Amino acid sequence: MSVSYCINPKCPHPDEIPDNTRDLICPHCSSKLILHNRYSVERLLGSGGFGKTFEAKDAEHGDTRVVVKVLYRNHPKAVELFKQEAKVLCRLNHPGIPRVEEDGYFVYWAHGSKTPLHCLVMEKIEGLNLVEWLQERGQQPIDADLARNWLAQLVDILDRVHQLHYFHRDIKPHNIMRRPD
């Protein structure tokens, strides 16, 4: 199992994990590198005010690539919203929403930490987000019919989410993935 990233927020070198790491323990901070006995984090995808997202492999499903969201701010309201997001995503079944398994939410304890890290594993949607896609196209405008189609898809997705009494708090081009044609 290849691991190349440690999610411990206090790790001094989280992205400098040798391929031959013994016992799957971080050589820099002594934290476990396999999350929930199955996910090996490979790289950082992005970060925000409350957490980070990573790409990982799921050993239980033939090394399928997944996204692991990690909540680094252990504030009660942030944790409550994070758990609510996990619960809602587990209940949704829509091609425009990443799938989350029933055990997709879990708590991880970094070595020596007194506070847990809340984690959410979801399907990795291949493709580019809208910012990347526009950059790849040289910032060329899109056709009005395509824009209407995309807006209709977004409204459908938000309608499904709102039916479960959940409000998406971070709609922006970086968070909208475009699946390959």
Backbone as CSV, one residue per row, in Angstrom:
resi,resn,N_x,N_y,N_z,CA_x,CA_y,CA_z,C_x,C_y,C_z
1,MET,0.850,-1.173,0.000,0.000,0.000,0.000,0.894,1.233,0.000
2,SER,0.728,2.102,-0.958,1.546,3.302,-1.078,0.897,4.457,-0.317
3,VAL,1.650,5.057,0.559,1.177,6.193,1.339,2.186,7.309,1.174
4,SER,1.729,8.514,0.949,2.692,9.588,0.800,2.281,10.870,1.498
5,TYR,1.278,10.805,2.404,0.853,12.020,3.086,0.337,11.679,4.480
6,CYS,0.708,12.498,5.457,0.250,12.354,6.838,-0.742,13.487,7.116
7,ILE,-1.916,13.159,7.672,-2.931,14.196,7.908,-2.824,14.844,9.285
8,ASN,-1.876,14.434,10.106,-1.694,15.043,11.413,-1.355,16.525,11.221
9,PRO,-2.185,17.434,11.763,-1.925,18.865,11.561,-0.622,19.342,12.209
10,LYS,-0.066,18.552,13.127,1.185,18.939,13.779,2.399,18.244,13.180
11,CYS,2.196,17.476,12.137,3.318,16.783,11.498,4.212,17.828,10.820
12,PRO,5.510,17.821,11.105,6.392,18.826,10.510,6.645,18.631,9.010
13,HIS,6.464,17.410,8.527,6.718,17.124,7.108,5.652,16.165,6.570
14,PRO,4.390,16.591,6.497,3.310,15.660,6.127,3.409,15.099,4.717
15,ASP,4.090,15.801,3.821,4.176,15.339,2.436,5.524,14.701,2.106
16,GLU,6.296,14.381,3.125,7.605,13.757,2.906,7.659,12.376,3.535
17,ILE,6.741,11.535,3.110,6.665,10.171,3.643,7.339,9.229,2.646
18,PRO,8.414,8.554,3.050,9.085,7.630,2.126,8.173,6.466,1.733
19,ASP,8.339,5.987,0.512,7.536,4.863,0.024,7.708,3.606,0.857
20,ASN,8.858,3.439,1.448,9.133,2.203,2.187,8.876,2.360,3.688
21,THR,7.946,3.239,4.067,7.657,3.478,5.473,7.222,2.180,6.148
22,ARG,7.946,1.804,7.183,7.655,0.561,7.905,6.472,0.751,8.840
23,ASP,5.692,-0.264,8.983,4.572,-0.302,9.912,3.507,0.759,9.643
24,LEU,3.604,1.435,8.527,2.643,2.464,8.129,2.416,3.508,9.219
25,ILE,3.511,3.917,9.834,3.532,4.962,10.850,4.395,6.100,10.311
26,CYS,3.922,7.329,10.468,4.665,8.489,9.974,6.010,8.589,10.692
27,PRO,7.107,8.682,9.947,8.426,8.770,10.577,8.676,10.130,11.237
28,HIS,7.829,11.125,10.952,8.032,12.471,11.484,7.223,12.755,12.749
29,CYS,6.040,12.110,12.888,5.176,12.426,14.036,4.595,11.177,14.713
30,SER,4.845,10.006,14.176,4.395,8.714,14.720,2.892,8.471,14.610
31,SER,2.198,9.211,13.763,0.766,8.979,13.556,0.561,7.842,12.571
32,LYS,-0.579,7.152,12.710,-0.929,6.101,11.755,-1.198,6.736,10.397
33,LEU,-0.717,6.077,9.367,-0.889,6.593,8.005,-2.086,5.979,7.285
34,ILE,-2.625,4.889,7.811,-3.811,4.273,7.209,-5.014,4.702,8.040
35,LEU,-5.939,5.372,7.389,-7.120,5.884,8.076,-8.239,4.855,8.026
36,HIS,-8.895,4.660,9.149,-10.070,3.788,9.235,-9.756,2.372,8.727
37,ASN,-8.515,1.961,8.878,-8.017,0.639,8.470,-8.120,0.374,6.974
38,ARG,-8.253,1.423,6.156,-8.379,1.161,4.724,-7.951,2.285,3.795
39,TYR,-7.872,3.521,4.255,-7.584,4.641,3.355,-6.142,5.110,3.502
40,SER,-5.434,5.139,2.384,-4.063,5.641,2.383,-4.051,6.977,1.625
41,VAL,-3.736,8.031,2.342,-3.758,9.375,1.771,-2.532,9.571,0.898
42,GLU,-2.767,10.094,-0.307,-1.668,10.263,-1.251,-1.259,11.708,-1.480
43,ARG,-2.263,12.612,-1.500,-1.882,14.003,-1.757,-2.971,14.961,-1.312
44,LEU,-2.535,16.183,-1.051,-3.441,17.260,-0.687,-4.110,17.788,-1.949
45,LEU,-5.428,17.932,-1.902,-6.170,18.501,-3.034,-6.477,19.978,-2.820
46,GLY,-6.792,20.351,-1.587,-7.131,21.739,-1.307,-7.356,21.956,0.173
47,SER,-7.486,23.224,0.540,-7.734,23.539,1.942,-8.603,24.778,2.039
48,GLY,-9.281,24.892,3.170,-10.145,26.028,3.439,-9.993,26.434,4.892
49,GLY,-10.928,27.224,5.380,-10.842,27.735,6.729,-11.003,26.683,7.807
50,PHE,-11.725,25.609,7.520,-12.026,24.607,8.543,-11.312,23.279,8.318
51,GLY,-10.844,23.029,7.111,-10.250,21.726,6.882,-9.498,21.637,5.575
52,LYS,-9.191,20.406,5.233,-8.453,20.114,4.006,-9.089,18.915,3.322
53,THR,-8.871,18.821,2.021,-9.319,17.655,1.271,-8.098,16.976,0.661
54,PHE,-8.167,15.657,0.647,-7.056,14.850,0.167,-7.555,13.805,-0.808
55,GLU,-6.673,13.362,-1.671,-6.953,12.195,-2.503,-6.341,10.993,-1.793
56,ALA,-7.079,9.899,-1.771,-6.608,8.693,-1.096,-7.009,7.467,-1.904
57,LYS,-6.424,6.339,-1.529,-6.801,5.051,-2.105,-7.576,4.275,-1.063
58,ASP,-8.602,3.584,-1.531,-9.417,2.739,-0.662,-9.004,1.292,-0.894
59,ALA,-8.245,0.733,0.039,-7.739,-0.635,-0.102,-8.856,-1.668,-0.094
60,GLU,-9.980,-1.341,0.499,-11.095,-2.275,0.568,-11.813,-2.421,-0.774
61,HIS,-11.619,-1.461,-1.644,-12.261,-1.496,-2.967,-11.224,-1.407,-4.081
62,GLY,-10.228,-2.255,-4.004,-9.245,-2.365,-5.081,-8.469,-1.098,-5.357
63,ASP,-8.130,-0.369,-4.327,-7.375,0.884,-4.455,-8.112,1.953,-5.259
64,THR,-9.443,1.927,-5.199,-10.248,2.978,-5.822,-9.856,4.313,-5.212
65,ARG,-9.810,5.341,-6.030,-9.487,6.678,-5.541,-10.724,7.322,-4.931
66,VAL,-10.517,7.947,-3.779,-11.585,8.631,-3.060,-11.070,9.991,-2.606
67,VAL,-11.995,10.815,-2.133,-11.647,12.097,-1.533,-11.907,11.977,-0.038
68,VAL,-10.944,12.423,0.753,-11.093,12.441,2.203,-11.095,13.907,2.644
69,LYS,-12.218,14.316,3.223,-12.300,15.650,3.808,-11.977,15.522,5.289
70,VAL,-11.093,16.385,5.774,-10.699,16.344,7.172,-11.007,17.694,7.807
71,LEU,-11.782,17.649,8.874,-12.133,18.853,9.614,-11.060,19.082,10.672
72,TYR,-10.321,20.181,10.553,-9.249,20.469,11.498,-9.697,21.397,12.620
73,ARG,-10.818,22.040,12.443,-11.326,22.944,13.485,-12.360,22.172,14.299
74,ASN,-12.041,21.909,15.545,-12.886,21.061,16.376,-13.915,21.878,17.164
75,HIS,-14.451,22.903,16.568,-15.492,23.726,17.186,-16.821,22.961,17.113
76,PRO,-17.626,22.946,18.189,-18.860,22.149,18.198,-19.793,22.415,17.010
77,LYS,-19.973,23.657,16.613,-20.868,23.960,15.483,-20.283,23.417,14.176
78,ALA,-18.974,23.555,14.000,-18.323,23.025,12.797,-18.458,21.510,12.730
79,VAL,-18.280,20.846,13.861,-18.410,19.384,13.917,-19.847,18.979,13.613
80,GLU,-20.808,19.696,14.183,-22.216,19.392,13.933,-22.553,19.510,12.444
81,LEU,-22.093,20.579,11.800,-22.357,20.763,10.372,-21.652,19.699,9.530
82,PHE,-20.450,19.324,9.933,-19.695,18.300,9.222,-20.416,16.954,9.300
83,LYS,-20.892,16.602,10.484,-21.643,15.351,10.655,-22.945,15.385,9.865
84,GLN,-23.589,16.541,9.836,-24.834,16.678,9.070,-24.557,16.491,7.580
85,GLU,-23.459,17.057,7.090,-23.085,16.878,5.685,-22.892,15.397,5.374
86,ALA,-22.202,14.681,6.251,-21.968,13.245,6.052,-23.287,12.493,5.988
87,LYS,-24.183,12.799,6.899,-25.477,12.119,6.962,-26.294,12.365,5.694
88,VAL,-26.318,13.618,5.236,-27.079,13.966,4.031,-26.477,13.287,2.809
89,LEU,-25.157,13.340,2.667,-24.518,12.727,1.499,-24.740,11.216,1.463
90,CYS,-24.820,10.572,2.621,-25.103,9.130,2.667,-26.486,8.821,2.104
91,ARG,-27.415,9.736,2.293,-28.801,9.498,1.884,-29.060,9.873,0.426
92,LEU,-28.188,10.650,-0.170,-28.418,11.104,-1.540,-27.908,10.087,-2.550
93,ASN,-28.648,9.950,-3.616,-28.219,9.103,-4.724,-28.513,9.867,-6.004
94,HIS,-27.514,10.601,-6.467,-27.671,11.461,-7.638,-26.344,11.467,-8.385
95,PRO,-26.370,11.364,-9.712,-25.108,11.310,-10.461,-24.256,12.573,-10.321
96,GLY,-24.843,13.677,-9.889,-24.091,14.914,-9.737,-23.574,15.152,-8.333
97,ILE,-23.790,14.184,-7.452,-23.364,14.327,-6.059,-22.452,13.161,-5.714
98,PRO,-21.279,13.435,-5.120,-20.387,12.324,-4.766,-21.047,11.373,-3.770
99,ARG,-20.889,10.084,-4.019,-21.453,9.065,-3.127,-20.621,8.965,-1.841
100,VAL,-21.331,8.723,-0.751,-20.697,8.497,0.546,-21.300,7.224,1.119
101,GLU,-20.448,6.304,1.541,-20.917,5.058,2.141,-21.361,5.307,3.577
102,GLU,-22.122,4.361,4.124,-22.627,4.492,5.493,-21.506,4.726,6.506
103,ASP,-20.347,4.090,6.299,-19.235,4.273,7.236,-18.247,5.322,6.738
104,GLY,-18.710,6.218,5.874,-17.847,7.247,5.289,-17.408,8.321,6.262
105,TYR,-18.133,8.469,7.370,-17.729,9.422,8.403,-17.045,8.645,9.519
106,PHE,-15.902,9.143,9.979,-15.210,8.526,11.104,-14.318,9.557,11.781
107,VAL,-13.830,9.183,12.940,-12.941,10.050,13.717,-11.554,9.424,13.716
108,TYR,-10.540,10.262,13.539,-9.142,9.822,13.515,-8.394,10.557,14.629
109,TRP,-7.601,9.811,15.356,-6.789,10.419,16.415,-5.328,10.415,15.978
110,ALA,-4.766,11.587,15.755,-3.345,11.690,15.431,-2.537,11.354,16.682
111,HIS,-1.338,10.846,16.497,-0.479,10.455,17.612,-0.270,11.629,18.573
112,GLY,-0.571,11.387,19.859,-0.345,12.393,20.888,-1.366,13.516,20.946
113,SER,-2.393,13.443,20.118,-3.396,14.511,20.074,-4.476,14.290,21.130
114,LYS,-4.968,15.389,21.676,-6.064,15.318,22.642,-7.408,15.585,21.991
115,THR,-7.389,15.965,20.723,-8.642,16.225,20.001,-8.673,15.419,18.712
116,PRO,-9.841,14.888,18.376,-9.945,14.062,17.164,-10.029,14.906,15.903
117,LEU,-9.715,14.263,14.802,-9.949,14.841,13.487,-11.170,14.134,12.916
118,HIS,-12.140,14.898,12.476,-13.353,14.333,11.883,-13.104,14.181,10.389
119,CYS,-13.406,12.998,9.852,-13.102,12.674,8.458,-14.362,12.230,7.713
120,LEU,-14.420,12.568,6.454,-15.521,12.167,5.585,-14.934,11.693,4.266
121,VAL,-15.242,10.454,3.908,-14.740,9.873,2.663,-15.870,9.861,1.651
122,MET,-15.571,10.352,0.454,-16.579,10.384,-0.601,-15.969,9.980,-1.934
123,GLU,-16.857,9.653,-2.841,-16.455,9.302,-4.199,-15.612,10.434,-4.782
124,LYS,-14.564,10.059,-5.492,-13.771,11.057,-6.212,-14.358,11.194,-7.604
125,ILE,-14.829,12.377,-7.901,-15.372,12.642,-9.230,-14.210,13.056,-10.118
126,GLU,-13.962,12.253,-11.126,-12.869,12.563,-12.058,-13.284,13.740,-12.935
127,GLY,-12.324,14.490,-13.345,-12.600,15.634,-14.199,-12.042,16.897,-13.582
128,LEU,-12.358,18.002,-14.216,-11.863,19.295,-13.777,-12.967,20.074,-13.083
129,ASN,-12.592,20.924,-12.115,-13.597,21.830,-11.575,-13.783,22.964,-12.598
130,LEU,-14.772,23.801,-12.399,-15.072,24.823,-13.412,-13.931,25.810,-13.616
131,VAL,-13.197,26.138,-12.572,-12.063,27.059,-12.707,-10.998,26.435,-13.599
132,GLU,-10.653,25.180,-13.331,-9.644,24.482,-14.133,-10.105,24.344,-15.581
133,TRP,-11.382,24.002,-15.752,-11.919,23.806,-17.093,-11.851,25.103,-17.898
134,LEU,-12.224,26.226,-17.283,-12.155,27.514,-17.972,-10.718,27.891,-18.304
135,GLN,-9.800,27.635,-17.383,-8.390,27.916,-17.646,-7.874,27.083,-18.812
136,GLU,-8.275,25.814,-18.839,-7.850,24.920,-19.918,-8.352,25.418,-21.273
137,ARG,-9.510,26.062,-21.270,-10.111,26.577,-22.512,-9.683,28.013,-22.809
138,GLY,-8.752,28.557,-22.035,-8.294,29.915,-22.280,-9.326,30.973,-21.915
139,GLN,-10.165,30.685,-20.929,-11.196,31.615,-20.433,-12.237,31.993,-21.491
140,GLN,-12.413,31.131,-22.487,-13.409,31.393,-23.522,-14.818,31.251,-22.951
141,PRO,-15.739,32.143,-23.323,-17.119,32.022,-22.820,-17.776,30.738,-23.334
142,ILE,-18.776,30.281,-22.594,-19.491,29.083,-23.011,-20.786,29.475,-23.714
143,ASP,-21.314,28.562,-24.457,-22.562,28.729,-25.182,-23.717,28.898,-24.192
144,ALA,-24.694,29.734,-24.507,-25.832,30.003,-23.621,-26.622,28.730,-23.323
145,ASP,-26.794,27.849,-24.311,-27.526,26.598,-24.071,-26.788,25.717,-23.056
146,LEU,-25.461,25.666,-23.170,-24.670,24.892,-22.217,-24.785,25.499,-20.815
147,ALA,-24.735,26.820,-20.722,-24.875,27.490,-19.418,-26.228,27.172,-18.791
148,ARG,-27.290,27.214,-19.581,-28.628,26.888,-19.060,-28.697,25.430,-18.609
149,ASN,-28.083,24.541,-19.383,-28.052,23.125,-19.027,-27.342,22.922,-17.691
150,TRP,-26.179,23.556,-17.522,-25.434,23.431,-16.274,-26.223,24.000,-15.097
151,LEU,-26.861,25.148,-15.313,-27.659,25.743,-14.237,-28.827,24.839,-13.852
152,ALA,-29.456,24.229,-14.841,-30.561,23.306,-14.554,-30.056,22.117,-13.732
153,GLN,-28.869,21.600,-14.064,-28.294,20.492,-13.299,-27.999,20.918,-11.859
154,LEU,-27.446,22.113,-11.698,-27.141,22.608,-10.353,-28.412,22.802,-9.530
155,VAL,-29.456,23.349,-10.160,-30.722,23.551,-9.454,-31.308,22.207,-9.034
156,ASP,-31.231,21.205,-9.899,-31.721,19.867,-9.561,-30.962,19.299,-8.359
157,ILE,-29.648,19.432,-8.364,-28.827,18.937,-7.259,-29.180,19.671,-5.972
158,LEU,-29.267,21.000,-6.035,-29.596,21.771,-4.828,-30.990,21.446,-4.319
159,ASP,-31.918,21.194,-5.231,-33.264,20.813,-4.819,-33.231,19.515,-4.021
160,ARG,-32.469,18.533,-4.503,-32.350,17.252,-3.787,-31.747,17.455,-2.397
161,VAL,-30.713,18.293,-2.338,-30.044,18.563,-1.065,-31.000,19.282,-0.107
162,HIS,-31.713,20.273,-0.618,-32.631,21.044,0.228,-33.813,20.207,0.703
163,GLN,-34.224,19.211,-0.070,-35.307,18.324,0.366,-34.939,17.576,1.640
164,LEU,-33.644,17.420,1.883,-33.176,16.756,3.101,-32.838,17.778,4.185
165,HIS,-33.311,19.004,3.999,-33.132,20.077,4.980,-31.668,20.405,5.229
166,TYR,-30.890,20.353,4.154,-29.480,20.707,4.244,-29.229,21.885,3.316
167,PHE,-28.399,22.801,3.744,-28.080,23.990,2.959,-26.602,23.949,2.611
168,HIS,-26.290,23.923,1.316,-24.898,23.906,0.872,-24.308,25.282,1.121
169,ARG,-23.224,25.329,1.884,-22.666,26.604,2.299,-21.468,27.056,1.476
170,ASP,-21.100,26.341,0.442,-19.857,26.693,-0.245,-19.949,26.424,-1.750
171,ILE,-20.970,26.994,-2.385,-21.116,26.822,-3.825,-20.221,27.845,-4.510
172,LYS,-19.266,27.344,-5.265,-18.346,28.209,-6.005,-17.725,27.367,-7.117
173,PRO,-17.176,28.014,-8.138,-16.606,27.265,-9.274,-15.567,26.220,-8.880
174,HIS,-14.773,26.475,-7.847,-13.778,25.481,-7.417,-14.434,24.201,-6.902
175,ASN,-15.687,24.284,-6.431,-16.352,23.120,-5.854,-17.351,22.465,-6.810
176,ILE,-17.368,22.895,-8.027,-18.264,22.301,-9.033,-17.395,21.530,-10.018
177,MET,-17.550,20.206,-9.979,-16.752,19.346,-10.849,-17.493,19.085,-12.154
178,ARG,-16.744,19.039,-13.221,-17.289,18.736,-14.534,-16.758,17.367,-14.940
179,ARG,-17.663,16.396,-14.998,-17.235,15.049,-15.403,-16.816,15.095,-16.872
180,PRO,-15.825,14.272,-17.249,-15.412,14.236,-18.653,-16.565,13.817,-19.565
181,ASP,-16.564,14.331,-20.780,-17.612,13.983,-21.761,-17.493,12.549,-22.201
